[in-house]
Amino acid sequence: MKIIAGADIGNSTTEVCLGAISDNGFRFLSEAMVATTGMKGTPANAKGVRVALEQAAEAAGIQVQDIAVIRINEAAPVMGDTAMETITETVITQSAMIGHNPDTPAGAGLAVGITAGLETLQEKPKGEAYLVLIPQSLSYEEAAERINEAAASGYTIAGGIVQRDEGVLIYNRLKEKIPFVDEVKAIEKIPEGKKGAVEVAPDGQTIQTLSNPYGMASIFHLNADETKSVVPIAKSLMGNRSAVVIRTGGEVRAKTIQAGALTAVGERGTVQIPVDAGAEAIMARLSEVAPLISVTGEEGTHVGAMIDGMIRSMKDVSEGISQHSIAVKDVLAVDTTIPVSVEGALAGEVSMENAVGIAAMVKTDALPMRNVAKALSSETGIYVEVAGVEAVMASLGALTTPGAGLPLVILDMGGGSTDAALLSPEGVVKSIHLAGAGQLATLLIDSELGLENRGLAERIKTHPLAKVESMFHIRTEDGLVRFFEEPLPPKLYGKVIILDEDGYLPVESRAGMEKIIAVRRDIKKKIFVTNAVRALREITENLREIKSIVMVGGCALDFEIPAMILQELSRYGITAGRGNIRGACGPRNAVATGLVMSYADGGTRHG
């Protein structure tokens, strides 16, 4: 008996399939899946493959040393990043300082006055309206008492700016109610004696005056040029429940770094595409010269730095490969927005700026999987060969889905790439390997929601959401209400939560549930639906000739993506469904299974 292992090394996961060839024929033994170790296509992958082999061998009741041949897939690494269309970094010098916290303001209305420390207010004249600054050294009881005393002695207190999260506690103890903005962490940066404004919106609404440059112009008596300079400040405050703006003189400076342009060299010519034209224009121009030979970015710009960084990363982890032999062979561009910090702000303010998310497929003259095979052979002591193109192997594995037959079209959606293959009754395969899949979706969800937590973004991508409306019930994103006999943890009250199989995880984001859902679905459509159609057009001239598609890969398990793709492809009369590899693995393990089958069958012709 000869035991063969197929190992599919992906950007996110590594899957293994074991099969045995004997005098009685061929049979599958077991499978396993682990997280990929290191960047795909680098020697670090060997450790993950070894762990998966050990798990699969244990499940099959054999030793790893019993394996005669290990076959790994031939594929290029795919990296994703974002290039800003225009990054405007608003530097607050001596003009305006802003701070806001939309979660816990107190009161409602617009208050205009002169900034003054509450501890030294008695030293100020009584003829002005004041915005009192309340540092964390003052307790909320003491702050409320001092404000009440000052008002009783003739001071006009228009509003308050609080360093701690105590605006409501102070507000509730006042005899004359005024609006407060709290959690202004850098309150010490606010100079005294300067004109400022505090705005708190009524419940269920957002601020109207300080998020409007002309509203600020009215308060601070700005001319036309000065009004233009406060537009970035107004943008950063849009959609918030509260805000504070302090006028301190001088100018607001805005530093802009251009996104730059992509230069694409293809078999049909060369084009230069400005990134600020947007994703749709980028993809249209790329298709004019496809198939692509290389893509580079303009030096000294965001996209240039991004592309150069990808190539350097590939070189750093690819032993014996020169940087000149590494090139970007495919690009997927997606329009998005990302939060950009407003430098000089008081409470972490951000301005949402247009961006283009880019996934790039990086290939080398000598495919790096050869180095992986060498490392894996050294790690295990077993003969390792690079056996075939991912899409070709996936199509063979997909054939084991009950009900599947020739001709077969597969759509393989993984962590880094989207592959499509058409397997004819004669055994000839036409395939395409494109950049962009699950990892890019996670990256863009993380960026667009400003999470700075890739793990949380991944779970938002793969799980539905709910809102905790009381300690005993939640409302899921599809509108259903779920009740509980035992109270939920208090920390979840009022939060958006992820309905994870391991429990309820709160989403720490200023975005509401509807916004999070909209971002998640929009990003999935832009990546997976776009790439599905793009890949299928590469393998057939007429989509209407395709009758059915088997979807495989980790993203085929997603609770939304298959339905989105099916809805789009139904326009062409195409039916698409999840594969069930070997009738047992669902849409996973297609490539690993195909690698084993290909060996047992003596290989498959492909083109």
Short mmCIF file of N, CA and C in Angstrom, two decimals, residues 516-600:
data_model
loop_
_atom_site.label_atom_id
_atom_site.label_comp_id
_atom_site.label_asym_id
_atom_site.label_seq_id
_atom_site.Cartn_x
_atom_site.Cartn_y
_atom_site.Cartn_z
N ILE A 516 -22.68 48.75 10.53
CA ILE A 516 -21.75 47.62 10.46
C ILE A 516 -22.21 46.61 9.42
N ILE A 517 -23.52 46.30 9.44
CA ILE A 517 -24.07 45.34 8.47
C ILE A 517 -23.88 45.85 7.05
N ALA A 518 -24.17 47.15 6.85
CA ALA A 518 -24.05 47.73 5.51
C ALA A 518 -22.61 47.66 5.01
N VAL A 519 -21.65 47.98 5.89
CA VAL A 519 -20.23 47.92 5.51
C VAL A 519 -19.83 46.48 5.17
N ARG A 520 -20.22 45.53 6.01
CA ARG A 520 -19.87 44.13 5.79
C ARG A 520 -20.41 43.62 4.46
N ARG A 521 -21.68 43.87 4.18
CA ARG A 521 -22.29 43.36 2.95
C ARG A 521 -21.72 44.06 1.72
N ASP A 522 -21.50 45.37 1.82
CA ASP A 522 -20.98 46.11 0.68
C ASP A 522 -19.59 45.62 0.30
N ILE A 523 -18.75 45.39 1.30
CA ILE A 523 -17.39 44.92 1.02
C ILE A 523 -17.41 43.53 0.41
N LYS A 524 -18.26 42.64 0.93
CA LYS A 524 -18.34 41.29 0.36
C LYS A 524 -18.79 41.33 -1.09
N LYS A 525 -19.76 42.17 -1.41
CA LYS A 525 -20.22 42.27 -2.81
C LYS A 525 -19.11 42.79 -3.70
N LYS A 526 -18.41 43.82 -3.24
CA LYS A 526 -17.36 44.42 -4.06
C LYS A 526 -16.22 43.44 -4.34
N ILE A 527 -15.94 42.57 -3.39
CA ILE A 527 -14.83 41.63 -3.57
C ILE A 527 -15.29 40.34 -4.23
N PHE A 528 -16.24 39.65 -3.62
CA PHE A 528 -16.57 38.29 -4.06
C PHE A 528 -17.44 38.26 -5.31
N VAL A 529 -18.43 39.12 -5.40
CA VAL A 529 -19.26 39.14 -6.60
C VAL A 529 -18.44 39.62 -7.79
N THR A 530 -17.66 40.70 -7.57
CA THR A 530 -16.81 41.22 -8.64
C THR A 530 -15.83 40.17 -9.12
N ASN A 531 -15.15 39.51 -8.19
CA ASN A 531 -14.14 38.53 -8.58
C ASN A 531 -14.75 37.28 -9.18
N ALA A 532 -15.96 36.89 -8.74
CA ALA A 532 -16.61 35.71 -9.33
C ALA A 532 -16.88 35.94 -10.81
N VAL A 533 -17.45 37.08 -11.14
CA VAL A 533 -17.75 37.40 -12.53
C VAL A 533 -16.46 37.56 -13.32
N ARG A 534 -15.48 38.24 -12.72
CA ARG A 534 -14.19 38.46 -13.40
C ARG A 534 -13.52 37.13 -13.71
N ALA A 535 -13.53 36.21 -12.76
CA ALA A 535 -12.88 34.91 -12.96
C ALA A 535 -13.60 34.09 -14.02
N LEU A 536 -14.93 34.09 -13.98
CA LEU A 536 -15.68 33.28 -14.94
C LEU A 536 -15.52 33.81 -16.36
N ARG A 537 -15.41 35.13 -16.50
CA ARG A 537 -15.20 35.70 -17.84
C ARG A 537 -13.83 35.30 -18.40
N GLU A 538 -12.89 34.98 -17.53
CA GLU A 538 -11.56 34.56 -17.99
C GLU A 538 -11.56 33.14 -18.53
N ILE A 539 -12.51 32.31 -18.08
CA ILE A 539 -12.48 30.90 -18.51
C ILE A 539 -13.53 30.59 -19.58
N THR A 540 -14.41 31.54 -19.88
CA THR A 540 -15.40 31.32 -20.94
C THR A 540 -15.77 32.65 -21.57
N GLU A 541 -15.99 32.66 -22.85
CA GLU A 541 -16.35 33.90 -23.55
C GLU A 541 -17.81 34.26 -23.34
N ASN A 542 -18.63 33.30 -23.01
CA ASN A 542 -20.06 33.52 -22.84
C ASN A 542 -20.52 32.89 -21.53
N LEU A 543 -20.84 33.74 -20.55
CA LEU A 543 -21.26 33.22 -19.25
C LEU A 543 -22.52 32.38 -19.35
N ARG A 544 -23.37 32.64 -20.33
CA ARG A 544 -24.63 31.90 -20.44
C ARG A 544 -24.42 30.45 -20.87
N GLU A 545 -23.20 30.14 -21.29
CA GLU A 545 -22.90 28.74 -21.61
C GLU A 545 -22.71 27.91 -20.34
N ILE A 546 -22.43 28.58 -19.21
CA ILE A 546 -22.26 27.87 -17.94
C ILE A 546 -23.63 27.61 -17.34
N LYS A 547 -23.91 26.39 -16.97
CA LYS A 547 -25.21 26.04 -16.39
C LYS A 547 -25.18 25.97 -14.87
N SER A 548 -24.08 25.45 -14.33
CA SER A 548 -24.00 25.32 -12.87
C SER A 548 -22.56 25.45 -12.42
N ILE A 549 -22.38 25.86 -11.17
CA ILE A 549 -21.06 26.09 -10.60
C ILE A 549 -21.01 25.45 -9.23
N VAL A 550 -19.90 24.80 -8.93
CA VAL A 550 -19.65 24.28 -7.59
C VAL A 550 -18.73 25.27 -6.87
N MET A 551 -19.18 25.82 -5.76
CA MET A 551 -18.38 26.75 -4.98
C MET A 551 -17.62 26.00 -3.90
N VAL A 552 -16.31 26.22 -3.84
CA VAL A 552 -15.47 25.56 -2.85
C VAL A 552 -14.59 26.60 -2.17
N GLY A 553 -13.84 26.17 -1.15
CA GLY A 553 -12.99 27.09 -0.41
C GLY A 553 -13.67 27.59 0.86
N GLY A 554 -12.87 28.14 1.76
CA GLY A 554 -13.39 28.58 3.05
C GLY A 554 -14.49 29.60 2.96
N CYS A 555 -14.41 30.52 1.99
CA CYS A 555 -15.42 31.58 1.89
C CYS A 555 -16.76 31.06 1.35
N ALA A 556 -16.76 29.84 0.80
CA ALA A 556 -18.03 29.23 0.38
C ALA A 556 -18.87 28.84 1.59
N LEU A 557 -18.25 28.79 2.79
CA LEU A 557 -18.97 28.49 4.02
C LEU A 557 -19.64 29.73 4.61
N ASP A 558 -19.31 30.91 4.10
CA ASP A 558 -19.84 32.16 4.64
C ASP A 558 -21.37 32.18 4.56
N PHE A 559 -21.99 32.84 5.55
CA PHE A 559 -23.46 32.84 5.62
C PHE A 559 -24.10 33.81 4.62
N GLU A 560 -23.29 34.62 3.92
CA GLU A 560 -23.85 35.58 2.96
C GLU A 560 -23.29 35.44 1.55
N ILE A 561 -22.02 35.12 1.42
CA ILE A 561 -21.34 35.20 0.13
C ILE A 561 -21.96 34.30 -0.94
N PRO A 562 -22.23 33.02 -0.67
CA PRO A 562 -22.83 32.19 -1.73
C PRO A 562 -24.15 32.74 -2.27
N ALA A 563 -24.99 33.28 -1.38
CA ALA A 563 -26.27 33.84 -1.83
C ALA A 563 -26.06 35.09 -2.68
N MET A 564 -25.07 35.91 -2.32
CA MET A 564 -24.77 37.10 -3.11
C MET A 564 -24.32 36.71 -4.52
N ILE A 565 -23.44 35.72 -4.60
CA ILE A 565 -22.93 35.27 -5.90
C ILE A 565 -24.06 34.64 -6.72
N LEU A 566 -24.89 33.81 -6.08
CA LEU A 566 -26.00 33.17 -6.77
C LEU A 566 -26.95 34.20 -7.35
N GLN A 567 -27.23 35.26 -6.57
CA GLN A 567 -28.13 36.30 -7.04
C GLN A 567 -27.58 36.98 -8.28
N GLU A 568 -26.27 37.26 -8.28
CA GLU A 568 -25.65 37.91 -9.43
C GLU A 568 -25.61 36.99 -10.63
N LEU A 569 -25.23 35.73 -10.43
CA LEU A 569 -25.09 34.79 -11.55
C LEU A 569 -26.42 34.34 -12.11
N SER A 570 -27.50 34.47 -11.32
CA SER A 570 -28.82 34.09 -11.83
C SER A 570 -29.24 34.96 -13.01
N ARG A 571 -28.62 36.14 -13.14
CA ARG A 571 -28.90 37.00 -14.30
C ARG A 571 -28.47 36.34 -15.60
N TYR A 572 -27.50 35.40 -15.49
CA TYR A 572 -26.99 34.71 -16.67
C TYR A 572 -27.55 33.29 -16.77
N GLY A 573 -28.53 32.97 -15.94
CA GLY A 573 -29.10 31.63 -15.96
C GLY A 573 -28.22 30.58 -15.34
N ILE A 574 -27.32 31.00 -14.43
CA ILE A 574 -26.38 30.07 -13.80
C ILE A 574 -26.86 29.70 -12.40
N THR A 575 -26.77 28.44 -12.07
CA THR A 575 -27.05 27.97 -10.72
C THR A 575 -25.72 27.69 -10.02
N ALA A 576 -25.58 28.17 -8.79
CA ALA A 576 -24.35 27.96 -8.04
C ALA A 576 -24.69 27.39 -6.67
N GLY A 577 -23.90 26.42 -6.22
CA GLY A 577 -24.12 25.82 -4.91
C GLY A 577 -22.82 25.43 -4.26
N ARG A 578 -22.86 25.28 -2.93
CA ARG A 578 -21.68 24.84 -2.19
C ARG A 578 -21.33 23.40 -2.54
N GLY A 579 -20.04 23.14 -2.68
CA GLY A 579 -19.58 21.78 -2.90
C GLY A 579 -19.61 20.97 -1.61
N ASN A 580 -19.54 19.68 -1.73
CA ASN A 580 -19.43 18.78 -0.58
C ASN A 580 -18.38 17.75 -0.93
N ILE A 581 -17.12 18.12 -0.71
CA ILE A 581 -15.98 17.32 -1.16
C ILE A 581 -16.01 15.94 -0.50
N ARG A 582 -15.92 14.91 -1.35
CA ARG A 582 -15.96 13.51 -0.92
C ARG A 582 -17.23 13.19 -0.14
N GLY A 583 -18.26 14.04 -0.29
CA GLY A 583 -19.52 13.81 0.39
C GLY A 583 -19.44 13.99 1.88
N ALA A 584 -18.33 14.59 2.38
CA ALA A 584 -18.14 14.66 3.82
C ALA A 584 -17.51 15.95 4.32
N CYS A 585 -16.79 16.67 3.46
CA CYS A 585 -15.98 17.81 3.91
C CYS A 585 -16.62 19.15 3.63
N GLY A 586 -17.83 19.18 3.08
CA GLY A 586 -18.40 20.45 2.68
C GLY A 586 -17.55 21.06 1.58
N PRO A 587 -17.47 22.40 1.49
CA PRO A 587 -16.69 23.01 0.40
C PRO A 587 -15.19 23.03 0.64
N ARG A 588 -14.73 22.53 1.79
CA ARG A 588 -13.30 22.55 2.09
C ARG A 588 -12.61 21.29 1.56
N ASN A 589 -11.28 21.38 1.49
CA ASN A 589 -10.40 20.27 1.15
C ASN A 589 -10.40 19.90 -0.33
N ALA A 590 -10.95 20.78 -1.20
CA ALA A 590 -11.02 20.45 -2.63
C ALA A 590 -9.64 20.32 -3.25
N VAL A 591 -8.74 21.29 -2.97
CA VAL A 591 -7.41 21.26 -3.59
C VAL A 591 -6.60 20.08 -3.07
N ALA A 592 -6.62 19.88 -1.75
CA ALA A 592 -5.87 18.77 -1.17
C ALA A 592 -6.37 17.43 -1.72
N THR A 593 -7.68 17.29 -1.84
CA THR A 593 -8.25 16.07 -2.40
C THR A 593 -7.84 15.89 -3.86
N GLY A 594 -7.86 17.00 -4.62
CA GLY A 594 -7.46 16.95 -6.02
C GLY A 594 -6.01 16.56 -6.20
N LEU A 595 -5.14 17.00 -5.28
CA LEU A 595 -3.73 16.65 -5.37
C LEU A 595 -3.53 15.14 -5.21
N VAL A 596 -4.29 14.54 -4.31
CA VAL A 596 -4.19 13.08 -4.12
C VAL A 596 -4.79 12.35 -5.33
N MET A 597 -5.95 12.82 -5.79
CA MET A 597 -6.60 12.18 -6.95
C MET A 597 -5.72 12.24 -8.19
N SER A 598 -5.08 13.39 -8.40
CA SER A 598 -4.24 13.58 -9.57
C SER A 598 -3.11 12.57 -9.58
N TYR A 599 -2.55 12.27 -8.43
CA TYR A 599 -1.48 11.28 -8.34
C TYR A 599 -2.02 9.88 -8.65
N ALA A 600 -3.18 9.58 -8.08
CA ALA A 600 -3.76 8.25 -8.28
C ALA A 600 -4.16 8.02 -9.73
#
